[in-house]
Amino acid sequence: MDAQGRGRADDIDPADQWVLNPNTGEYELRLAPSAAQSSVPGPRGSGGRGTTGRGGPAGRAGAPRTGRTAPARRSGAAAPGDDAPSPRRRTGAPTEAAAGRRGRRPAPKKGKGKKVLIWTGGSLAFVLVGTSAAAYLYYEHLNDNITSVSDDGAGTGGFSKDRAINILLIGTDKRTGKGNEGYGDKNSAGHADTTLVLHVSKDRSNATVLSIPRDLITDIPDCPTTQEDGSEKVIPGKQRTRFNNSLGQEERTPSCTMRTITELTGLKMDHFMVADFNAVKTLTSAVGGVDVCLAKDIKDPDSKLDLPKGEHTIEGEEALAFVRTRHSVGFGGDLSRIELQQQFLGSMMRKLKSNDTLTSPPKMIKLAEAGTKALTVDSQISTIKKLADLGAELGKFDTKNLTFATVPVVDNPAEKIKATVVLKEPQAQQLFAMVREDVSLTEVKQEKKKEKAAEAARLKGTKAPASEVRVRILNGGAVAGSAQETLSWLQVQEGVTKSENAGNAEQPLAKTTLEYGPDEADQARRLAEIMGLSGAALKPGKSVTNSQGVPAMTLTLGKDFEGAGVPLTTPEKVPEDVQKATADKAECAK
């Protein structure tokens, strides 16, 4: 039966609308002959949809969606700034693609083409889709699928192409959606059941995913939260509690989990994405299944996973059971489940990076449908256009340079019956520092190695006596009084008597720097040793005349400065006992 014979437009699989025209070699969107618009559900306000539901005619969708930030648009009229053509256009200038048809598909090229990135773990999944020449009505339909809520000022305000990207990915165990009655906490508003921090390097050569154990004992800060009426309410923080209480409990929203992550790791988040159990089921089915491997038979009555050892391709309910199981793998706890989820994520990534996915329009459309319906995102990325821009950045790194790592933890020593964990120090802080300083957890391209070698070379060589070090100290973003505190410490405790407080820097800096002239390298090395500065903090340049009229180096205390005597050196290697794996390798769960 063709599209016209299926009844309501909502019952049509969007992937079935794209057909290959053998005469032109182009993919086209098949439209109903008698319809004035595409049979794919149109935007809000069009004749075929109500204004309150996620999809379908008015009166069918049920409760209105919350959190949508984009205003309603008329069918066929592009909003300011949108690049999509009008849906009425069938032909036109060669520089503009017609709505309702795709341009001729070029031969696939490595590293180019449409960008799709899906991550899914436990009850978490997200899709970022970038498409070209897509039908405007379908574009609007996908926009209407997305739910967004405010980040309440907890984030950076949005990612930027000229710096590293940090995204918080949250899987909640709140029971939502048909078929999920047997999962999650029946009487709970949900928790941050699975939490991942995705860090993509500034140069996009590598990425790190940090898994945060849900039972980690930490502090939840006070959380200013936007209410439904637009007012703000501060939800009180909580000391020494499980990390998973940062979402859902006491009306905490994803922005509160954002703040908790920043307090815990020192990483400021750009965006968040949240999904529930349905995400795993729908996304794995859309991609055609995910390949996994078991080193032993698993029959878990709790998660309902029943698989013999060996390789399997799983999707839907079986995929959800796989990422939820924990009693039958490893030591039977949440940390063992995290390793299983990381294996699953790596496999999903490899599947999505394959040409089988990237060059298949029907599969791409199914992924777009499933992904946008599964998402709750912050309001900074609440449209397909913004998600596509983000997806283009996230799609640049190679899977071999994508590293999964679990935050180092140990059993809570305060408990007789072990149920929670605490950070393992100093390994946890070393790992956080590496991510903050954009240090890859895996080997990357040769250019980066050369840069690191040059930075290390700046620390090698003779060092001047502390009494001969001349330095001006500026506050470039550290807490008030840091320059004077550092001056006193250097003069009294370290013997750097030829130092002075030069006030505030003209511009704030994220990281502390030491600029010096060509003949001051020996002084710079001594001061770097005293203060614990890395080679990256040393900036060969020029000296500046100090208040005594003689040349001096300039030490600018950035936002990373934590106090006089606190080293700022970033670890170069991951602590040996940190569990990690790369996305390009398939491993069997034990």
XYZ file of C-alpha atoms in Angstrom:
590
model
C 0.000 0.000 0.000
C 1.361 3.434 -0.896
C 1.428 6.514 1.320
C -1.996 7.757 0.244
C -3.664 4.489 1.240
C -2.431 4.379 4.823
C -4.946 6.753 6.330
C -3.676 9.470 8.615
C -0.404 11.166 7.763
C 0.907 10.267 11.216
C 0.866 6.556 10.328
C 3.344 6.987 7.460
C 6.946 6.070 8.100
C 8.904 9.190 7.039
C 11.667 6.993 5.669
C 9.221 5.539 3.138
C 8.599 8.996 1.628
C 12.076 9.229 0.070
C 12.267 7.350 -3.244
C 14.993 7.102 -5.879
C 14.056 8.557 -9.263
C 15.817 6.267 -11.789
C 15.700 8.988 -14.453
C 17.593 11.588 -12.424
C 19.463 9.500 -9.871
C 18.071 11.794 -7.151
C 16.149 11.003 -3.954
C 12.750 12.718 -3.919
C 10.042 13.197 -1.305
C 6.844 11.555 -2.640
C 3.838 13.813 -2.121
C 0.170 12.902 -2.196
C -1.271 14.090 -5.584
C -4.344 15.625 -4.025
C -2.639 17.227 -1.068
C -1.546 20.817 -0.874
C 1.372 19.842 1.324
C 3.620 16.904 2.135
C 2.086 13.815 3.695
C 4.838 14.019 6.311
C 3.392 15.794 9.376
C 3.773 19.520 8.947
C 4.640 22.251 11.406
C 2.381 23.570 14.090
C -0.383 25.707 12.746
C -0.726 23.791 9.446
C -3.994 22.208 8.556
C -2.957 18.674 9.402
C -1.758 19.259 12.966
C -2.909 20.695 16.217
C -0.744 23.130 18.141
C -0.423 21.219 21.356
C 0.801 17.729 20.587
C 4.084 16.214 19.579
C 2.605 14.818 16.386
C -0.673 13.952 14.734
C -3.913 15.873 14.236
C -5.296 18.133 16.905
C -7.026 16.231 19.622
C -4.868 13.141 19.161
C -1.657 14.134 20.868
C -2.895 14.539 24.412
C -1.126 16.769 26.949
C 0.701 19.798 25.554
C 4.468 19.665 25.311
C 6.467 21.794 27.669
C 9.727 23.540 27.146
C 9.391 24.286 23.423
C 11.102 27.601 22.863
C 10.675 28.139 19.127
C 7.547 30.145 18.182
C 4.877 28.660 15.947
C 5.426 29.242 12.240
C 3.080 29.218 9.299
C 3.388 26.322 6.891
C 5.556 27.323 3.987
C 7.064 30.417 5.609
C 10.628 30.157 6.758
C 11.567 31.863 9.971
C 14.231 34.584 9.845
C 17.641 33.036 9.491
C 16.371 29.670 8.241
C 18.061 28.377 5.124
C 15.337 25.917 4.141
C 13.403 26.734 0.937
C 9.658 27.111 0.761
C 7.729 23.802 0.520
C 5.828 25.121 -2.498
C 8.975 25.366 -4.570
C 9.425 22.488 -7.035
C 12.027 23.946 -9.394
C 14.215 26.991 -9.392
C 17.720 28.373 -9.493
C 20.413 25.731 -9.499
C 21.975 27.204 -6.364
C 18.906 26.467 -4.252
C 17.597 22.946 -3.638
C 13.872 22.378 -4.071
C 11.812 21.354 -1.075
C 10.484 17.867 -1.445
C 13.555 16.496 -3.196
C 17.190 15.847 -2.454
C 20.021 16.998 -4.675
C 22.077 14.435 -6.596
C 24.011 12.387 -4.083
C 27.792 12.677 -4.488
C 29.979 9.652 -4.026
C 30.716 9.150 -0.312
C 34.014 10.659 0.817
C 35.827 9.892 4.031
C 35.182 12.500 6.696
C 32.475 14.320 4.712
C 28.761 14.070 4.024
C 25.906 14.103 6.490
C 26.872 14.122 10.134
C 25.033 11.846 12.499
C 26.200 11.139 16.018
C 24.261 8.979 18.448
C 25.281 8.066 21.918
C 23.187 5.756 24.022
C 23.961 4.226 27.402
C 21.680 2.824 30.062
C 18.623 4.970 29.724
C 20.411 7.682 27.748
C 20.526 8.478 24.042
C 20.884 11.457 21.831
C 21.002 12.110 18.109
C 22.587 14.980 16.297
C 21.568 15.172 12.652
C 22.830 17.455 9.893
C 20.965 17.201 6.595
C 21.176 19.091 3.332
C 18.239 20.001 1.059
C 15.653 18.456 3.392
C 11.984 19.323 2.895
C 10.979 22.352 4.941
C 7.826 20.726 6.295
C 9.807 17.757 7.503
C 12.418 20.095 8.981
C 9.677 21.771 11.003
C 8.219 18.421 11.981
C 11.577 17.404 13.486
C 11.816 20.734 15.302
C 8.439 20.047 16.876
C 9.676 16.681 18.125
C 12.285 18.304 20.365
C 11.607 19.163 23.995
C 13.763 21.812 25.629
C 14.136 23.259 29.128
C 16.235 26.101 30.481
C 19.794 25.587 31.670
C 19.090 28.269 34.314
C 22.449 29.903 33.719
C 24.344 26.764 34.754
C 26.032 26.404 31.354
C 28.355 28.535 29.260
C 25.532 29.822 27.081
C 26.434 27.577 24.163
C 29.321 25.797 22.478
C 31.841 27.625 20.313
C 33.886 26.396 17.356
C 37.097 27.927 18.722
C 37.218 26.086 22.063
C 36.687 22.673 23.588
C 33.097 21.411 23.974
C 31.607 19.879 27.126
C 28.210 18.166 27.000
C 26.368 16.546 29.891
C 24.439 13.408 28.887
C 21.867 12.174 31.389
C 19.799 9.007 31.365
C 16.886 9.135 33.776
C 15.142 6.120 35.303
C 11.811 7.922 35.402
C 9.103 5.658 33.967
C 7.715 7.281 30.830
C 6.355 5.885 27.610
C 4.343 2.845 26.618
C 5.864 -0.475 27.580
C 8.040 0.888 30.366
C 5.732 0.075 33.274
C 8.105 -2.600 34.545
C 11.194 -0.398 34.578
C 12.509 2.254 36.930
C 11.252 3.528 40.246
C 7.455 3.441 40.144
C 6.859 6.261 42.631
C 9.874 8.443 41.834
C 10.321 11.585 39.761
C 13.428 9.903 38.425
C 17.157 10.178 39.071
C 20.354 10.803 37.132
C 20.646 7.052 36.606
C 23.360 7.142 33.910
C 25.543 10.231 33.573
C 28.267 10.880 31.018
C 30.417 13.951 30.453
C 31.479 14.273 26.819
C 34.572 16.452 26.299
C 35.640 17.196 22.721
C 39.092 18.754 22.365
C 39.597 22.264 21.059
C 41.287 21.003 17.889
C 38.616 18.248 17.486
C 41.325 15.594 17.214
C 40.077 13.583 20.204
C 37.284 13.219 22.741
C 36.799 11.811 26.232
C 33.666 10.402 27.862
C 33.679 10.366 31.668
C 31.195 8.015 33.333
C 29.975 9.330 36.696
C 28.830 6.553 39.077
C 25.276 7.186 40.204
C 26.084 6.113 43.793
C 29.000 8.540 44.159
C 28.750 10.561 47.369
C 29.109 14.262 46.575
C 27.669 17.702 47.355
C 24.746 19.139 45.386
C 24.877 22.970 45.312
C 21.953 25.383 45.574
C 20.143 25.373 42.225
C 18.327 28.470 40.864
C 15.554 26.913 38.745
C 13.057 28.441 36.324
C 9.466 27.545 37.182
C 6.598 26.960 34.718
C 5.275 30.494 35.296
C 8.683 31.999 34.485
C 9.636 32.803 38.069
C 12.837 31.533 39.667
C 13.068 29.245 42.668
C 16.280 28.298 44.442
C 16.236 24.614 45.316
C 18.448 24.151 48.400
C 21.602 22.109 48.000
C 22.400 18.930 49.859
C 25.678 17.799 51.384
C 27.124 14.288 51.213
C 24.421 12.626 49.150
C 24.235 10.318 46.140
C 25.057 11.976 42.829
C 21.884 10.620 41.218
C 19.800 12.847 43.521
C 20.943 15.844 41.443
C 18.037 15.205 39.034
C 14.328 14.699 39.704
C 14.484 14.692 43.473
C 13.078 17.785 45.231
C 12.133 19.180 41.778
C 15.732 19.368 40.575
C 16.121 19.819 36.826
C 19.019 18.957 34.468
C 20.530 22.373 35.173
C 21.091 21.227 38.758
C 22.965 18.160 37.538
C 25.003 20.587 35.420
C 25.964 22.600 38.501
C 26.795 19.428 40.430
C 29.127 18.246 37.664
C 30.901 21.619 37.626
C 31.364 21.498 41.404
C 32.667 17.946 41.170
C 35.013 18.168 38.172
C 35.707 21.861 37.592
C 34.334 21.506 34.060
C 31.791 24.070 32.873
C 29.136 22.437 30.692
C 28.042 23.904 27.345
C 24.875 21.828 26.952
C 22.874 18.950 28.388
C 20.804 16.178 26.798
C 18.396 13.903 28.654
C 16.559 10.756 27.575
C 14.652 7.874 29.153
C 14.313 4.125 28.531
C 12.528 4.572 25.200
C 15.646 6.174 23.712
C 17.642 2.946 23.798
C 14.808 0.931 22.282
C 13.930 3.301 19.450
C 17.447 4.353 18.498
C 18.900 0.858 18.347
C 16.011 -0.237 16.137
C 16.445 2.801 13.899
C 20.132 2.063 13.321
C 19.445 -1.577 12.539
C 20.812 -3.046 15.769
C 24.046 -2.757 17.747
C 26.743 -5.451 17.757
C 27.820 -6.671 21.206
C 29.885 -9.547 22.563
C 29.546 -11.627 25.739
C 32.332 -13.698 27.240
C 29.788 -15.863 29.088
C 26.105 -16.746 29.100
C 23.909 -14.148 30.788
C 20.433 -14.774 32.132
C 19.385 -11.859 34.333
C 15.775 -12.001 35.651
C 15.973 -8.384 36.793
C 16.875 -6.804 33.454
C 15.310 -9.707 31.479
C 18.502 -10.197 29.450
C 18.870 -13.779 28.230
C 21.797 -14.242 25.817
C 24.398 -16.990 25.341
C 28.066 -16.077 25.120
C 29.353 -14.872 21.788
C 28.510 -12.069 19.360
C 25.008 -10.692 18.952
C 23.177 -7.868 17.208
C 20.605 -6.424 19.585
C 17.909 -3.761 19.366
C 14.718 -2.618 21.080
C 13.813 -4.332 24.358
C 16.846 -6.615 24.161
C 19.190 -3.618 23.843
C 17.577 -1.977 26.853
C 17.979 -5.194 28.855
C 21.669 -5.306 27.850
C 22.531 -1.826 29.110
C 20.445 -2.272 32.280
C 21.915 -5.589 33.390
C 24.448 -5.505 36.211
C 23.935 -8.510 38.494
C 25.291 -10.923 35.884
C 28.443 -9.057 34.812
C 31.692 -8.259 36.615
C 31.160 -7.818 40.338
C 27.430 -7.367 39.887
C 27.311 -3.645 40.705
C 26.868 -0.305 38.992
C 30.569 -0.028 38.106
C 30.362 -3.285 36.146
C 27.276 -2.005 34.367
C 29.191 1.149 33.385
C 31.828 -0.968 31.598
C 29.045 -2.793 29.746
C 27.481 0.498 28.695
C 30.815 1.810 27.443
C 31.190 -1.268 25.232
C 27.672 -0.641 23.932
C 28.421 3.029 23.244
C 31.581 2.216 21.325
C 29.718 -0.273 19.157
C 26.935 2.216 18.504
C 29.499 4.809 17.492
C 31.187 2.449 15.047
C 27.825 1.545 13.527
C 26.884 5.168 13.000
C 30.245 6.084 11.509
C 29.938 3.331 8.930
C 29.019 4.130 5.328
C 26.056 1.774 5.685
C 24.441 4.392 7.913
C 25.798 7.686 6.588
C 24.862 6.989 2.949
C 21.361 5.641 3.610
C 18.660 8.368 3.456
C 15.906 6.098 4.853
C 18.094 5.105 7.804
C 19.112 8.731 8.387
C 15.482 9.795 8.510
C 14.546 7.027 10.930
C 17.404 8.128 13.160
C 16.255 11.738 12.991
C 12.719 10.731 13.979
C 13.832 8.513 16.853
C 16.486 10.904 18.093
C 14.445 14.072 18.173
C 11.589 12.319 19.974
C 13.970 10.818 22.532
C 15.641 14.109 23.409
C 15.171 16.696 26.076
C 17.829 19.349 25.522
C 18.723 22.740 26.923
C 17.096 25.723 25.236
C 20.399 26.789 23.630
C 20.180 23.864 21.165
C 16.433 23.429 20.786
C 16.296 23.327 16.957
C 17.532 20.950 14.274
C 19.743 23.733 12.873
C 21.534 24.199 16.198
C 21.835 20.464 16.759
C 23.252 20.099 13.249
C 25.890 22.765 13.938
C 26.865 20.953 17.122
C 26.817 17.603 15.342
C 29.206 18.902 12.687
C 31.735 19.689 15.433
C 31.261 16.404 17.270
C 31.629 14.376 14.095
C 35.206 15.504 13.401
C 37.194 13.232 15.709
C 38.174 9.656 14.879
C 36.683 6.839 16.968
C 40.189 5.575 17.772
C 40.741 8.855 19.640
C 37.478 8.606 21.585
C 38.240 7.327 25.092
C 35.737 6.139 27.699
C 36.882 6.450 31.307
C 35.164 5.855 34.623
C 35.802 8.346 37.413
C 38.082 6.567 39.946
C 36.161 5.639 43.103
C 36.462 3.396 46.162
C 33.870 1.960 48.537
C 32.588 4.482 51.044
C 34.691 3.887 54.198
C 31.904 5.308 56.371
C 29.594 2.374 55.557
C 29.659 -1.085 57.097
C 27.412 -2.442 54.369
C 28.883 -1.050 51.160
C 26.273 0.729 49.052
C 27.930 3.951 47.897
C 31.349 5.092 46.675
C 33.614 8.123 47.119
C 36.267 9.635 44.884
C 39.617 7.872 44.831
C 42.274 10.504 45.395
C 44.526 11.780 43.936
C 43.621 9.788 40.813
C 40.214 11.442 40.397
C 41.633 14.962 40.545
C 44.398 14.015 38.119
C 41.819 12.728 35.637
C 39.645 15.832 36.023
C 42.707 18.051 35.493
C 43.609 16.249 32.266
C 40.131 16.783 30.848
C 40.011 20.424 31.975
C 43.384 21.088 30.355
C 42.342 19.356 27.128
C 44.894 16.548 27.456
C 43.932 13.532 25.338
C 43.578 10.184 27.120
C 44.813 8.466 23.977
C 47.491 9.049 21.348
C 46.552 11.677 18.768
C 48.008 13.022 15.562
C 51.686 13.880 15.139
C 51.137 17.662 15.185
C 49.876 17.477 18.743
C 52.886 15.414 19.787
C 55.228 18.064 18.376
C 53.390 20.778 20.275
C 53.683 18.847 23.538
C 57.378 18.257 22.923
C 57.963 21.980 22.380
C 56.149 22.797 25.636
C 58.206 20.252 27.577
C 61.440 21.672 26.129
C 60.734 25.066 27.709
C 61.196 23.539 31.158
C 64.599 22.017 30.355
C 67.815 23.942 30.984
C 69.541 25.991 33.646
C 67.515 27.774 36.318
C 68.356 31.159 37.793
C 68.504 31.572 41.592
C 65.191 32.642 43.108
C 66.774 35.928 44.246
C 67.447 36.867 40.606
C 63.914 36.246 39.353
C 62.200 39.517 38.435
C 58.443 39.216 37.881
C 55.332 41.386 37.750
C 52.158 39.675 39.005
C 48.757 40.425 37.466
C 45.338 39.118 38.452
C 43.747 37.877 35.212
C 40.644 36.132 36.499
C 41.664 34.561 39.804
C 39.753 35.386 42.983
C 40.265 38.880 44.370
C 43.491 39.252 46.351
C 45.308 36.410 44.570
C 48.063 38.641 43.182
C 48.924 40.037 46.620
C 48.719 36.587 48.216
C 51.111 35.199 45.599
C 53.482 38.141 46.001
C 53.715 37.632 49.767
C 54.247 33.883 49.357
C 56.977 34.320 46.737
C 58.858 36.951 48.734
C 58.570 35.473 52.221
C 58.662 31.717 51.597
C 60.382 31.293 48.236
C 62.935 34.126 48.213
C 61.676 35.755 45.007
C 62.259 39.243 46.407
C 62.380 41.045 43.051
C 58.632 40.640 42.535
C 55.756 43.136 42.597
C 51.975 43.326 42.412
C 51.013 45.019 39.118
C 47.237 44.971 39.696
C 44.629 43.554 37.317
C 45.205 42.340 33.759
C 43.417 44.088 30.896
C 41.710 40.858 29.834
C 40.785 37.793 31.939
C 42.493 34.505 31.086
C 41.230 30.970 31.498
C 44.719 29.713 32.335
C 47.703 31.157 34.183
C 50.568 32.282 31.932
C 54.159 33.439 32.365
C 55.492 35.632 29.550
C 59.228 36.268 29.356
C 61.898 37.715 27.100
C 64.615 35.789 25.196
C 67.248 36.328 27.916
C 64.874 35.429 30.790
C 64.352 31.724 30.048
C 66.420 30.655 33.074
C 64.292 32.871 35.329
C 61.096 31.473 33.775
C 62.205 27.895 34.443
C 62.939 28.704 38.092
C 59.570 30.393 38.634
C 57.793 27.532 36.833
C 59.457 25.084 39.224
C 58.482 27.154 42.282
C 54.858 27.604 41.223
C 54.298 24.241 39.566
C 53.664 25.671 36.090
C 53.537 23.420 33.031
C 55.457 24.093 29.837
C 52.169 25.183 28.244
C 51.949 28.073 30.727
C 55.332 29.463 29.631
C 54.941 31.956 26.789
C 58.181 33.091 25.121
C 57.723 36.730 24.149
C 59.081 39.948 25.548
C 59.846 41.394 28.937
C 58.172 44.495 30.402
C 59.779 47.248 32.449
C 58.818 47.005 36.116
C 58.400 49.815 38.654
C 62.181 49.893 39.198
C 62.773 50.564 35.516
C 64.342 47.186 34.751
C 63.074 44.317 32.554
C 60.807 41.755 34.243
C 58.639 38.779 33.346
C 54.832 38.956 33.572
C 52.912 36.325 35.567
C 49.151 36.522 34.913
C 46.998 34.499 37.304
C 44.106 33.008 35.322
C 40.792 31.488 36.354
C 42.548 28.175 36.946
C 44.675 29.633 39.763
C 43.730 27.967 43.053
C 46.044 29.709 45.496
C 49.696 30.412 46.271
C 51.652 27.194 46.454
C 49.025 25.072 44.627
C 50.717 23.512 41.568
C 49.150 24.139 38.171
C 50.925 21.337 36.349
C 48.559 19.097 34.373
C 49.203 15.330 34.386
C 50.314 14.001 30.995
C 49.280 10.384 31.549
C 46.134 8.747 32.870
C 46.641 7.213 36.340
C 47.335 3.496 35.926
C 44.280 2.252 37.822
C 41.739 4.376 35.886
C 39.430 2.112 33.882
C 39.319 3.247 30.243
C 38.620 1.960 26.732
C 38.586 3.379 23.212
C 35.566 3.369 20.909
C 37.348 1.688 17.973
C 37.902 -1.637 19.760
C 35.300 -4.353 20.278
C 35.594 -6.173 23.615
C 33.507 -8.955 25.115
C 31.684 -8.267 28.375
C 32.804 -10.560 31.207
